[in-house]
Coordinates of C-alpha atoms and ligand atoms in Angstrom, one line a residue:
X314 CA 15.1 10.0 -0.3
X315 CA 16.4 12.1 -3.1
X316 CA 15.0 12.4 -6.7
X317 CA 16.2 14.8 -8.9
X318 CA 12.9 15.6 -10.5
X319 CA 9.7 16.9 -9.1
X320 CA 7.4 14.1 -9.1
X321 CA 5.0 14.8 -5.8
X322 CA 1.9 16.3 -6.8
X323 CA 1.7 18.6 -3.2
X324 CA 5.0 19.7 -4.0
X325 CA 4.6 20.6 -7.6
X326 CA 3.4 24.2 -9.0
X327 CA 0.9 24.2 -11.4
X328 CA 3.0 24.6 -14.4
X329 CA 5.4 21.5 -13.1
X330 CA 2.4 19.7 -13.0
X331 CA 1.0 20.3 -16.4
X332 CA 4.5 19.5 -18.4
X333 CA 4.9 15.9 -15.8
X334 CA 1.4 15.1 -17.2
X335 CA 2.3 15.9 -20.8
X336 CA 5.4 13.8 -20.4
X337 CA 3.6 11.3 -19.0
X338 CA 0.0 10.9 -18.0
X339 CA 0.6 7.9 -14.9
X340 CA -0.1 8.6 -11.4
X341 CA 0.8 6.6 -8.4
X342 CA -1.6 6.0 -5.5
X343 CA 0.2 4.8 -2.6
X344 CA -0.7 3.3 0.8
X345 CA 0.5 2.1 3.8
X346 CA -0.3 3.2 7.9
X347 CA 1.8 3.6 10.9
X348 CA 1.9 0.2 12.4
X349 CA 4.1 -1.6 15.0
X350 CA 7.2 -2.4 12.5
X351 CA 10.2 -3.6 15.4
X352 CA 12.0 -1.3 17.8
X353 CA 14.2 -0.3 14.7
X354 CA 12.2 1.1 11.9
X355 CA 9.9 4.2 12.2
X356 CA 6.4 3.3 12.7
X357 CA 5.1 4.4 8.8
X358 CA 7.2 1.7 7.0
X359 CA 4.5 0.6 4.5
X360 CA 3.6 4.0 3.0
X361 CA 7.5 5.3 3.4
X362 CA 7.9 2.5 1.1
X363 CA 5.5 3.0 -1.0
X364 CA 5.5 6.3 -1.6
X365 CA 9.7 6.6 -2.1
X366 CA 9.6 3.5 -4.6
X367 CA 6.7 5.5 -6.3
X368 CA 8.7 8.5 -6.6
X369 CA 11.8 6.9 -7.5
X370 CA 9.9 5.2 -10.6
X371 CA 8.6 8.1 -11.6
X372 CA 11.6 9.9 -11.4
X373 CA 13.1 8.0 -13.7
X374 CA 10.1 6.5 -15.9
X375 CA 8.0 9.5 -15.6
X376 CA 4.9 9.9 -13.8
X377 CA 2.6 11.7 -11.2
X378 CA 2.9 11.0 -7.6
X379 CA -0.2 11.1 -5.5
X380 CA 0.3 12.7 -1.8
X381 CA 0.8 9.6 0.3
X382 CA -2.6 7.7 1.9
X383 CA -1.2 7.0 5.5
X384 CA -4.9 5.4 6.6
X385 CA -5.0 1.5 5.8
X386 CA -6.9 -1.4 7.4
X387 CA -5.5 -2.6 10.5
X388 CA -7.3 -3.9 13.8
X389 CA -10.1 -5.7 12.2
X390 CA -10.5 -10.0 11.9
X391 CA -7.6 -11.5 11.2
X392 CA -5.5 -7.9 11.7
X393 CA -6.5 -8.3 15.5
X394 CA -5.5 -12.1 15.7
X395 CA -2.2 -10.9 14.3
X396 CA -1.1 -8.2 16.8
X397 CA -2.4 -10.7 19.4
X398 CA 0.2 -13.5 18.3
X399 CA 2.8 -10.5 17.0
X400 CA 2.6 -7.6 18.9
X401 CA 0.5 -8.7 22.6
X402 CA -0.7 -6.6 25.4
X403 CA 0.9 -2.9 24.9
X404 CA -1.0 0.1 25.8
X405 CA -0.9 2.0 22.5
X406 CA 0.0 0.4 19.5
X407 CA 0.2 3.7 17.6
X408 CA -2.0 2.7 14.3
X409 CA -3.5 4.9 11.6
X410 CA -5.9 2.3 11.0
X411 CA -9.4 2.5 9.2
X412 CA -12.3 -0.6 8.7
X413 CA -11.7 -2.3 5.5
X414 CA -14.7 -0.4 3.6
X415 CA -13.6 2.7 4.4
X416 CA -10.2 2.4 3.1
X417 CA -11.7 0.8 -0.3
X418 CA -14.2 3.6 -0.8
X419 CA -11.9 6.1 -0.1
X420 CA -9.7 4.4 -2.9
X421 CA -12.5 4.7 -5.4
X422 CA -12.7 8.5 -4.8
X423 CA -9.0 8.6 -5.1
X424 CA -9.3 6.9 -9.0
X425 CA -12.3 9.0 -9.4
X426 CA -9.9 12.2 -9.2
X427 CA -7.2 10.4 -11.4
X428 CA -9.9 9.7 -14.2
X429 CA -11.5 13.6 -14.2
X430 CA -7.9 14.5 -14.2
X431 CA -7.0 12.4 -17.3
X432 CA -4.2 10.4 -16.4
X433 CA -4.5 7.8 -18.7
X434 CA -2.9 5.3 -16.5
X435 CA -2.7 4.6 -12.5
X436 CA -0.7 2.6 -10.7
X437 CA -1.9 1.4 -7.0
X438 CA 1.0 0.5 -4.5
X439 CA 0.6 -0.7 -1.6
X440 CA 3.6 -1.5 1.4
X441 CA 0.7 -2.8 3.8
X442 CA 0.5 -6.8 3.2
X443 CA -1.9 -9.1 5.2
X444 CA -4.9 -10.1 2.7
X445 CA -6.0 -6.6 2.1
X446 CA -3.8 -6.3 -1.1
X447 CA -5.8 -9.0 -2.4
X448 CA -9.1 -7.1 -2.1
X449 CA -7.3 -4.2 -3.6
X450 CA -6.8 -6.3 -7.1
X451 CA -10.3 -7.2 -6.5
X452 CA -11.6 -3.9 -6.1
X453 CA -9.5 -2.4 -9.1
X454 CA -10.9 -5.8 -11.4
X455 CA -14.5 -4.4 -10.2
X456 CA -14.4 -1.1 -11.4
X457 CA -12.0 -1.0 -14.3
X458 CA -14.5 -0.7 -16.6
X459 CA -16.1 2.0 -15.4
X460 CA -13.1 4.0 -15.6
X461 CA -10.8 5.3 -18.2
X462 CA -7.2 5.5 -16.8
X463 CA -5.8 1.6 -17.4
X464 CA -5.2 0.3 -13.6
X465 CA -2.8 -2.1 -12.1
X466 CA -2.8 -2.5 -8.1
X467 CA 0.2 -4.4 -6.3
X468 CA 2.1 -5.2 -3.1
X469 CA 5.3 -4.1 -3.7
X470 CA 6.6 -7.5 -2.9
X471 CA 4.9 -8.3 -6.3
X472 CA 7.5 -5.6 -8.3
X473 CA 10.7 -7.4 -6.3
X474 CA 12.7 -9.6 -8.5
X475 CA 15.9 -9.2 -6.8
X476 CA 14.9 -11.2 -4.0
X477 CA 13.6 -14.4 -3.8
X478 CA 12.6 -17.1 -1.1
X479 CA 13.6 -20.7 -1.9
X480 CA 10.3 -21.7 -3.5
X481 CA 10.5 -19.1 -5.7
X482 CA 8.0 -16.8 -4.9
X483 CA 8.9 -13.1 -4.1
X484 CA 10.9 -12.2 -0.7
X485 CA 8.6 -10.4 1.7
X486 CA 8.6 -9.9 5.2
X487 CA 7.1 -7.7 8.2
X488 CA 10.2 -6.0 9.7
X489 CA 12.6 -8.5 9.3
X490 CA 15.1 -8.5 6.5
X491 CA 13.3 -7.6 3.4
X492 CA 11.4 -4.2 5.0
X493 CA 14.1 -3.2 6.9
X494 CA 16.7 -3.5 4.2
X495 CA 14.3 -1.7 2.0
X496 CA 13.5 1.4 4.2
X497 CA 17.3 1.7 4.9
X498 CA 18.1 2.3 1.2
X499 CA 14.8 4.2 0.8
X500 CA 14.4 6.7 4.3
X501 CA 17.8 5.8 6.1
X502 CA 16.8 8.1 8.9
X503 CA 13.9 6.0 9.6
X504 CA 16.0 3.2 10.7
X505 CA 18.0 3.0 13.7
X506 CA 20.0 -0.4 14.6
X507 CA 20.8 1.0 17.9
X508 CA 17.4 0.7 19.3
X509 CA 17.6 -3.4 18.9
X510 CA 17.9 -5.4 21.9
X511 CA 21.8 -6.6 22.4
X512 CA 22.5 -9.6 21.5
X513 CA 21.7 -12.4 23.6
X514 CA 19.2 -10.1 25.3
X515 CA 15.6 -11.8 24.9
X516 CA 14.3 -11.2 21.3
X517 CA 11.4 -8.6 21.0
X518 CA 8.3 -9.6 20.2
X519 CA 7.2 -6.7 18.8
X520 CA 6.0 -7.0 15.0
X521 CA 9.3 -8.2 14.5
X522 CA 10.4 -10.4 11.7
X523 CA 13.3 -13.4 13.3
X524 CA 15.6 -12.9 10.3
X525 CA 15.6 -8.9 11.3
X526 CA 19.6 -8.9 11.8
X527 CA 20.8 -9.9 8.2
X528 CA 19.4 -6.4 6.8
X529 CA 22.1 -4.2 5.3
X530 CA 21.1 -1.2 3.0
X531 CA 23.3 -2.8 -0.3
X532 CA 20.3 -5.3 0.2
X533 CA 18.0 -3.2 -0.1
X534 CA 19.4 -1.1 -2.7
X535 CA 19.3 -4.2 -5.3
X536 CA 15.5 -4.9 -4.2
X537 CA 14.8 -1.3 -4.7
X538 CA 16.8 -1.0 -8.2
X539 CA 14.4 -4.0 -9.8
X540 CA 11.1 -2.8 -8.1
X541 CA 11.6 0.7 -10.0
X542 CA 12.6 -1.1 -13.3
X543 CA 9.4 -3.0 -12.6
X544 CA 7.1 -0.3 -11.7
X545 CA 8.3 1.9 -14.7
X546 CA 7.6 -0.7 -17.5
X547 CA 4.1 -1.6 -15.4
X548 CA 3.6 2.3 -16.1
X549 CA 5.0 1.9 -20.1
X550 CA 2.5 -1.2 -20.4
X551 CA -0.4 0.3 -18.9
X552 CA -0.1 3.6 -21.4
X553 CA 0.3 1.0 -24.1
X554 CA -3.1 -0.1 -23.5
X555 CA -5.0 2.7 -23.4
X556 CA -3.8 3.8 -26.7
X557 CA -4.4 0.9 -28.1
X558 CA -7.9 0.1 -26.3
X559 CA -9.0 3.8 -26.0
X560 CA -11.8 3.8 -23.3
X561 CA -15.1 5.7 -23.4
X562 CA -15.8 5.1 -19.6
X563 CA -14.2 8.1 -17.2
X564 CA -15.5 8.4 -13.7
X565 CA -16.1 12.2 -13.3
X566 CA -18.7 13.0 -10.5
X567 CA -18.7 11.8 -7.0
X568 CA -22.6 10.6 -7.9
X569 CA -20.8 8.2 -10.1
X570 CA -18.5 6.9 -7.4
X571 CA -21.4 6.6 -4.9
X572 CA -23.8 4.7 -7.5
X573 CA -20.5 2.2 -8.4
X574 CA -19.9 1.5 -5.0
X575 CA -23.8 0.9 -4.1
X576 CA -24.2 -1.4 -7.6
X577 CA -20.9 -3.1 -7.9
X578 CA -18.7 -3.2 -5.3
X579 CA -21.0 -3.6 -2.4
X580 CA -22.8 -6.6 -4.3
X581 CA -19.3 -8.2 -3.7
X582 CA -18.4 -7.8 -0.2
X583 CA -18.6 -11.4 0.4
X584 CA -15.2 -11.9 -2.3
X585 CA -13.1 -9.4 0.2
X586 CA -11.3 -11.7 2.4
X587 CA -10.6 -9.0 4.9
X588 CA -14.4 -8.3 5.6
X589 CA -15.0 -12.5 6.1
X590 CA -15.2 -13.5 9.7
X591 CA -11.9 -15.2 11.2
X592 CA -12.0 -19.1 12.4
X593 CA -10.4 -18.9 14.9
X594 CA -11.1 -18.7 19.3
X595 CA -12.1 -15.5 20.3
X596 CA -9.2 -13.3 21.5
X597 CA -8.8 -13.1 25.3
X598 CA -11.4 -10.6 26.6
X599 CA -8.8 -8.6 28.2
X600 CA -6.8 -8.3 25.0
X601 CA -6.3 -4.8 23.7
X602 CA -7.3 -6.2 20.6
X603 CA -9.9 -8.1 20.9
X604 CA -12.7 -4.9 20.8
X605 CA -12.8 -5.5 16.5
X606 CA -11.4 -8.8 16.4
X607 CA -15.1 -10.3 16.1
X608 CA -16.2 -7.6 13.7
X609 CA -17.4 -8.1 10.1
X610 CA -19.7 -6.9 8.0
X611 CA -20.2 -10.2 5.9
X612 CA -20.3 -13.9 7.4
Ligands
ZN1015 ZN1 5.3 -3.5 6.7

Protein backbone atom coordinates (compact mmCIF):
# COMPACT_ATOMS: atom_id res chain seq x y z
CA UNK A 1 0.00 0.00 0.00
CA UNK A 2 1.40 3.28 -1.13
CA UNK A 3 0.17 6.87 -0.32
CA UNK A 4 2.01 9.67 -1.22
CA UNK A 5 1.28 11.66 1.84
CA UNK A 6 2.01 10.97 5.46
CA UNK A 7 -1.23 10.17 6.97
CA UNK A 8 -0.21 7.47 9.94
CA UNK A 9 -0.05 9.21 13.14
CA UNK A 10 3.15 6.63 14.45
CA UNK A 11 4.76 7.51 11.46
CA UNK A 12 4.33 11.27 11.44
CA UNK A 13 6.79 13.86 13.29
CA UNK A 14 5.35 16.26 15.29
CA UNK A 15 5.41 19.13 12.93
CA UNK A 16 3.71 16.63 10.08
CA UNK A 17 1.17 16.15 12.46
CA UNK A 18 0.27 19.58 13.44
CA UNK A 19 -0.07 20.96 9.60
CA UNK A 20 -2.39 17.30 8.75
CA UNK A 21 -4.56 18.56 11.65
CA UNK A 22 -4.73 22.14 10.40
CA UNK A 23 -5.56 20.78 7.00
CA UNK A 24 -7.96 18.71 8.36
CA UNK A 25 -9.02 17.94 11.82
CA UNK A 26 -10.55 13.99 11.01
CA UNK A 27 -9.02 11.01 12.39
CA UNK A 28 -9.66 7.37 11.60
CA UNK A 29 -9.99 4.67 14.18
CA UNK A 30 -9.65 1.38 12.64
CA UNK A 31 -10.15 -2.20 13.71
CA UNK A 32 -10.01 -5.52 12.73
CA UNK A 33 -7.98 -8.92 14.37
CA UNK A 34 -6.01 -11.72 12.98
CA UNK A 35 -8.60 -14.36 12.32
CA UNK A 36 -8.79 -17.52 10.17
CA UNK A 37 -9.43 -15.76 6.63
CA UNK A 38 -8.77 -19.04 3.89
CA UNK A 39 -5.40 -20.58 3.14
CA UNK A 40 -4.82 -17.50 0.80
CA UNK A 41 -5.03 -14.28 2.59
CA UNK A 42 -2.75 -13.36 5.60
CA UNK A 43 -4.43 -13.90 8.79
CA UNK A 44 -5.05 -9.71 9.71
CA UNK A 45 -7.48 -9.11 6.70
CA UNK A 46 -9.97 -6.99 8.64
CA UNK A 47 -7.66 -4.35 10.09
CA UNK A 48 -5.27 -4.57 6.75
CA UNK A 49 -8.36 -3.34 5.28
CA UNK A 50 -9.26 -1.04 7.38
CA UNK A 51 -6.52 0.64 8.13
CA UNK A 52 -5.13 0.93 4.10
CA UNK A 53 -8.75 2.18 3.03
CA UNK A 54 -8.33 4.68 5.95
CA UNK A 55 -5.16 5.79 4.81
CA UNK A 56 -6.02 5.91 1.21
CA UNK A 57 -9.02 8.34 2.16
CA UNK A 58 -7.13 10.37 3.95
CA UNK A 59 -4.57 10.58 1.52
CA UNK A 60 -6.58 11.99 -0.70
CA UNK A 61 -9.46 13.76 1.45
CA UNK A 62 -7.27 14.60 4.24
CA UNK A 63 -7.20 13.29 7.59
CA UNK A 64 -5.42 11.64 10.63
CA UNK A 65 -4.83 8.01 10.78
CA UNK A 66 -4.92 6.34 14.13
CA UNK A 67 -2.24 3.42 14.64
CA UNK A 68 -4.19 0.32 13.71
CA UNK A 69 -6.41 -1.64 16.73
CA UNK A 70 -5.47 -5.31 15.79
CA UNK A 71 -7.69 -6.63 19.13
CA UNK A 72 -11.49 -7.27 18.20
CA UNK A 73 -14.17 -9.59 19.57
CA UNK A 74 -13.81 -13.03 18.45
CA UNK A 75 -14.49 -16.45 20.32
CA UNK A 76 -17.43 -15.32 22.37
CA UNK A 77 -21.48 -16.57 21.65
CA UNK A 78 -22.26 -16.56 18.34
CA UNK A 79 -18.25 -16.02 17.30
CA UNK A 80 -17.75 -19.60 18.81
CA UNK A 81 -20.78 -21.14 16.91
CA UNK A 82 -19.22 -19.71 13.89
CA UNK A 83 -15.70 -21.22 13.86
CA UNK A 84 -17.50 -24.40 14.87
CA UNK A 85 -19.60 -24.48 11.55
CA UNK A 86 -16.63 -22.43 9.55
CA UNK A 87 -13.41 -23.15 10.83
CA UNK A 88 -13.84 -26.83 13.12
CA UNK A 89 -11.47 -28.65 15.24
CA UNK A 90 -7.80 -27.04 14.58
CA UNK A 91 -5.32 -26.73 17.20
CA UNK A 92 -4.57 -22.94 17.05
CA UNK A 93 -6.72 -20.76 15.34
CA UNK A 94 -4.30 -17.92 15.63
CA UNK A 95 -6.85 -14.99 17.02
CA UNK A 96 -6.11 -11.59 18.46
CA UNK A 97 -9.35 -11.76 20.11
CA UNK A 98 -10.72 -9.70 23.21
CA UNK A 99 -14.51 -10.15 25.10
CA UNK A 100 -16.91 -7.80 23.57
CA UNK A 101 -16.66 -5.15 26.60
CA UNK A 102 -13.22 -4.94 26.44
CA UNK A 103 -12.98 -4.03 22.92
CA UNK A 104 -15.85 -1.33 23.43
CA UNK A 105 -14.29 0.34 26.41
CA UNK A 106 -11.12 0.37 24.95
CA UNK A 107 -12.90 2.25 22.01
CA UNK A 108 -14.22 4.86 24.34
CA UNK A 109 -10.60 5.65 25.52
CA UNK A 110 -9.57 5.71 21.93
CA UNK A 111 -12.46 8.81 21.18
CA UNK A 112 -11.47 10.08 24.52
CA UNK A 113 -7.91 10.81 23.03
CA UNK A 114 -9.46 12.07 19.68
CA UNK A 115 -11.75 14.65 21.62
CA UNK A 116 -8.66 16.11 24.08
CA UNK A 117 -6.81 16.17 20.85
CA UNK A 118 -9.39 18.26 19.03
CA UNK A 119 -10.16 16.54 15.96
CA UNK A 120 -13.31 17.81 15.23
CA UNK A 121 -14.41 14.78 13.51
CA UNK A 122 -13.75 10.77 13.79
CA UNK A 123 -14.44 8.26 11.68
CA UNK A 124 -14.68 4.50 13.16
CA UNK A 125 -13.90 1.64 10.56
CA UNK A 126 -14.23 -1.46 11.06
CA UNK A 127 -13.15 -4.78 8.55
CA UNK A 128 -14.41 -7.26 11.34
CA UNK A 129 -18.25 -8.04 10.49
CA UNK A 130 -20.40 -10.62 12.55
CA UNK A 131 -22.88 -8.39 14.77
CA UNK A 132 -20.26 -6.52 16.50
CA UNK A 133 -20.37 -3.58 14.02
CA UNK A 134 -23.72 -3.16 15.07
CA UNK A 135 -22.90 -2.51 18.73
CA UNK A 136 -20.23 -0.28 17.43
CA UNK A 137 -23.06 2.24 15.88
CA UNK A 138 -24.73 1.56 19.09
CA UNK A 139 -21.99 2.51 21.24
CA UNK A 140 -20.95 5.70 19.10
CA UNK A 141 -25.12 6.71 19.30
CA UNK A 142 -24.57 6.37 23.18
CA UNK A 143 -21.89 8.60 23.77
CA UNK A 144 -22.01 11.14 21.03
CA UNK A 145 -23.19 13.63 23.12
CA UNK A 146 -20.86 13.57 25.52
CA UNK A 147 -18.20 14.19 23.04
CA UNK A 148 -17.24 16.97 20.73
CA UNK A 149 -15.53 15.47 17.63
CA UNK A 150 -18.92 14.56 15.26
CA UNK A 151 -18.69 10.56 14.95
CA UNK A 152 -19.67 8.08 12.28
CA UNK A 153 -18.78 4.26 12.82
CA UNK A 154 -19.09 1.65 9.77
CA UNK A 155 -18.28 -1.76 8.29
CA UNK A 156 -16.60 -1.00 5.47
CA UNK A 157 -19.07 -3.06 3.49
CA UNK A 158 -21.30 -0.02 4.41
CA UNK A 159 -18.79 2.62 2.18
CA UNK A 160 -18.85 -0.07 -0.96
CA UNK A 161 -20.96 1.07 -3.75
CA UNK A 162 -19.19 -0.61 -6.50
CA UNK A 163 -20.37 -3.86 -5.51
CA UNK A 164 -23.62 -5.02 -5.00
CA UNK A 165 -25.48 -8.51 -4.32
CA UNK A 166 -28.70 -9.01 -6.24
CA UNK A 167 -31.02 -7.64 -3.57
CA UNK A 168 -29.37 -4.70 -3.56
CA UNK A 169 -27.73 -4.42 -0.40
CA UNK A 170 -23.90 -4.00 -0.27
CA UNK A 171 -21.34 -7.05 -1.43
CA UNK A 172 -19.70 -8.49 1.58
CA UNK A 173 -18.15 -11.60 2.27
CA UNK A 174 -15.60 -13.51 4.71
CA UNK A 175 -12.69 -14.57 2.48
CA UNK A 176 -14.43 -15.18 -0.53
CA UNK A 177 -14.66 -12.75 -3.39
CA UNK A 178 -15.27 -9.48 -1.98
CA UNK A 179 -12.20 -9.65 0.94
CA UNK A 180 -10.00 -11.21 -1.03
CA UNK A 181 -10.31 -8.96 -4.07
CA UNK A 182 -10.10 -6.15 -1.65
CA UNK A 183 -6.85 -7.06 0.20
CA UNK A 184 -5.22 -7.90 -3.28
CA UNK A 185 -5.65 -4.30 -4.45
CA UNK A 186 -4.97 -3.02 -0.93
CA UNK A 187 -1.71 -5.40 0.63
CA UNK A 188 -1.04 -7.64 -2.54
CA UNK A 189 1.69 -9.33 -0.55
CA UNK A 190 -0.85 -10.51 1.84
CA UNK A 191 -2.46 -12.73 -0.70
CA UNK A 192 -1.14 -15.72 -2.17
CA UNK A 193 -3.34 -17.92 -4.78
CA UNK A 194 -0.77 -20.53 -4.67
CA UNK A 195 -1.56 -21.75 -1.26
CA UNK A 196 -5.40 -22.74 -2.54
CA UNK A 197 -6.20 -26.27 -2.82
CA UNK A 198 -5.96 -27.42 -6.76
CA UNK A 199 -8.81 -27.72 -8.30
CA UNK A 200 -10.90 -30.58 -7.88
CA UNK A 201 -8.96 -31.22 -4.60
CA UNK A 202 -11.69 -31.18 -1.69
CA UNK A 203 -12.66 -27.48 -0.89
CA UNK A 204 -11.15 -26.10 2.51
CA UNK A 205 -13.18 -25.43 5.03
CA UNK A 206 -11.37 -23.14 6.62
CA UNK A 207 -13.18 -19.57 7.05
CA UNK A 208 -13.50 -19.70 3.52
CA UNK A 209 -16.00 -18.00 1.50
CA UNK A 210 -17.43 -20.68 -1.71
CA UNK A 211 -17.24 -17.89 -4.33
CA UNK A 212 -13.32 -17.45 -3.21
CA UNK A 213 -12.07 -18.16 -6.91
CA UNK A 214 -13.77 -15.23 -8.87
CA UNK A 215 -11.41 -12.62 -6.97
CA UNK A 216 -9.15 -10.61 -9.18
CA UNK A 217 -7.34 -7.40 -7.92
CA UNK A 218 -9.24 -5.01 -10.89
CA UNK A 219 -12.22 -6.10 -8.57
CA UNK A 220 -11.09 -4.95 -5.94
CA UNK A 221 -9.54 -1.85 -7.14
CA UNK A 222 -13.22 -0.49 -8.23
CA UNK A 223 -14.64 -1.54 -4.60
CA UNK A 224 -11.71 0.27 -3.11
CA UNK A 225 -11.93 3.45 -5.49
CA UNK A 226 -15.83 4.06 -4.20
CA UNK A 227 -15.14 3.19 -0.54
CA UNK A 228 -12.45 6.08 -0.44
CA UNK A 229 -14.79 8.48 -2.35
CA UNK A 230 -17.25 7.35 0.34
CA UNK A 231 -15.17 7.65 3.37
CA UNK A 232 -13.77 11.12 2.29
CA UNK A 233 -17.26 12.94 1.82
CA UNK A 234 -18.32 10.93 5.27
CA UNK A 235 -15.17 12.94 6.60
CA UNK A 236 -16.36 16.41 4.53
CA UNK A 237 -20.00 15.86 6.09
CA UNK A 238 -18.98 15.19 9.51
CA UNK A 239 -16.70 18.58 9.57
CA UNK A 240 -19.77 20.17 8.18
CA UNK A 241 -21.57 19.49 11.28
CA UNK A 242 -19.55 20.52 13.77
CA UNK A 243 -19.24 23.83 12.31
CA UNK A 244 -22.44 24.20 12.02
CA UNK A 245 -23.68 22.48 15.42
CA UNK A 246 -20.48 23.61 17.40
CA UNK A 247 -20.45 21.30 20.54
CA UNK A 248 -19.71 22.27 24.13
CA UNK A 249 -19.25 18.56 25.28
CA UNK A 250 -15.27 17.25 24.83
CA UNK A 251 -14.28 14.11 26.76
CA UNK A 252 -10.90 15.10 28.30
CA UNK A 253 -10.02 12.94 31.50
CA UNK A 254 -10.00 9.29 31.76
CA UNK A 255 -12.53 10.00 35.04
CA UNK A 256 -14.83 11.10 32.33
CA UNK A 257 -14.52 7.98 30.24
CA UNK A 258 -14.84 5.71 33.41
CA UNK A 259 -18.07 7.63 34.79
CA UNK A 260 -19.65 7.40 30.86
CA UNK A 261 -19.08 3.86 30.68
CA UNK A 262 -20.41 3.10 34.39
CA UNK A 263 -23.70 5.66 33.64
CA UNK A 264 -24.38 5.08 30.03
CA UNK A 265 -23.12 2.50 28.29
CA UNK A 266 -23.22 -0.27 30.96
CA UNK A 267 -27.02 0.69 31.54
CA UNK A 268 -27.29 -0.70 27.93
CA UNK A 269 -25.53 -3.93 27.79
CA UNK A 270 -28.70 -5.73 27.14
CA UNK A 271 -29.00 -3.64 23.33
CA UNK A 272 -25.36 -5.19 22.36
CA UNK A 273 -26.26 -8.14 20.45
CA UNK A 274 -22.81 -9.64 20.82
CA UNK A 275 -23.06 -9.80 24.78
CA UNK A 276 -26.90 -11.73 24.33
CA UNK A 277 -26.77 -15.37 24.90
CA UNK A 278 -26.87 -17.59 21.59
CA UNK A 279 -29.98 -20.04 20.92
CA UNK A 280 -28.65 -22.45 19.84
CA UNK A 281 -27.27 -26.46 21.31
CA UNK A 282 -24.36 -26.19 23.17
CA UNK A 283 -21.11 -26.74 21.17
CA UNK A 284 -19.63 -30.28 21.45
CA UNK A 285 -17.67 -30.39 24.67
CA UNK A 286 -14.66 -31.38 22.96
CA UNK A 287 -14.83 -28.49 20.57
CA UNK A 288 -11.96 -26.05 20.75
CA UNK A 289 -14.43 -23.62 20.89
CA UNK A 290 -16.79 -24.30 22.98
CA UNK A 291 -14.75 -22.91 26.35
CA UNK A 292 -16.68 -19.15 25.67
CA UNK A 293 -19.30 -20.27 23.54
CA UNK A 294 -21.78 -20.27 26.66
CA UNK A 295 -20.34 -16.97 27.91
CA UNK A 296 -22.35 -13.72 28.41
CA UNK A 297 -22.54 -11.18 30.59
CA UNK A 298 -26.36 -10.37 29.84
CA UNK A 299 -29.19 -13.00 29.30
ZN1 LIG B 1 -12.79 -10.56 7.22
Amino acid sequence: MNTRNKVRWERMFPDELESAFTACPLLYLTYGLCEPHGPQNALGLDALKAHALACHAADEHGGIVAPPDYWHIHEVGQFAHWLEARVGHIERGWMSALPPWQHFKNVCYQIRAADNLGFKAVILLTGHYGANWEDLKTLVALIQPHVGARLHALPDFEANTAGFFGDGTHARDHAGKVETSQLMALEPDCVDLSRLPPDGAPEPQFALGPDFRLSGRREGEAMVKSQVAWLGAKGRELLARHEAEKPAARLRSYDQVEALWRDVVVPKFADFKTMRAVEAPPLPADSPWAANAAYRIWA
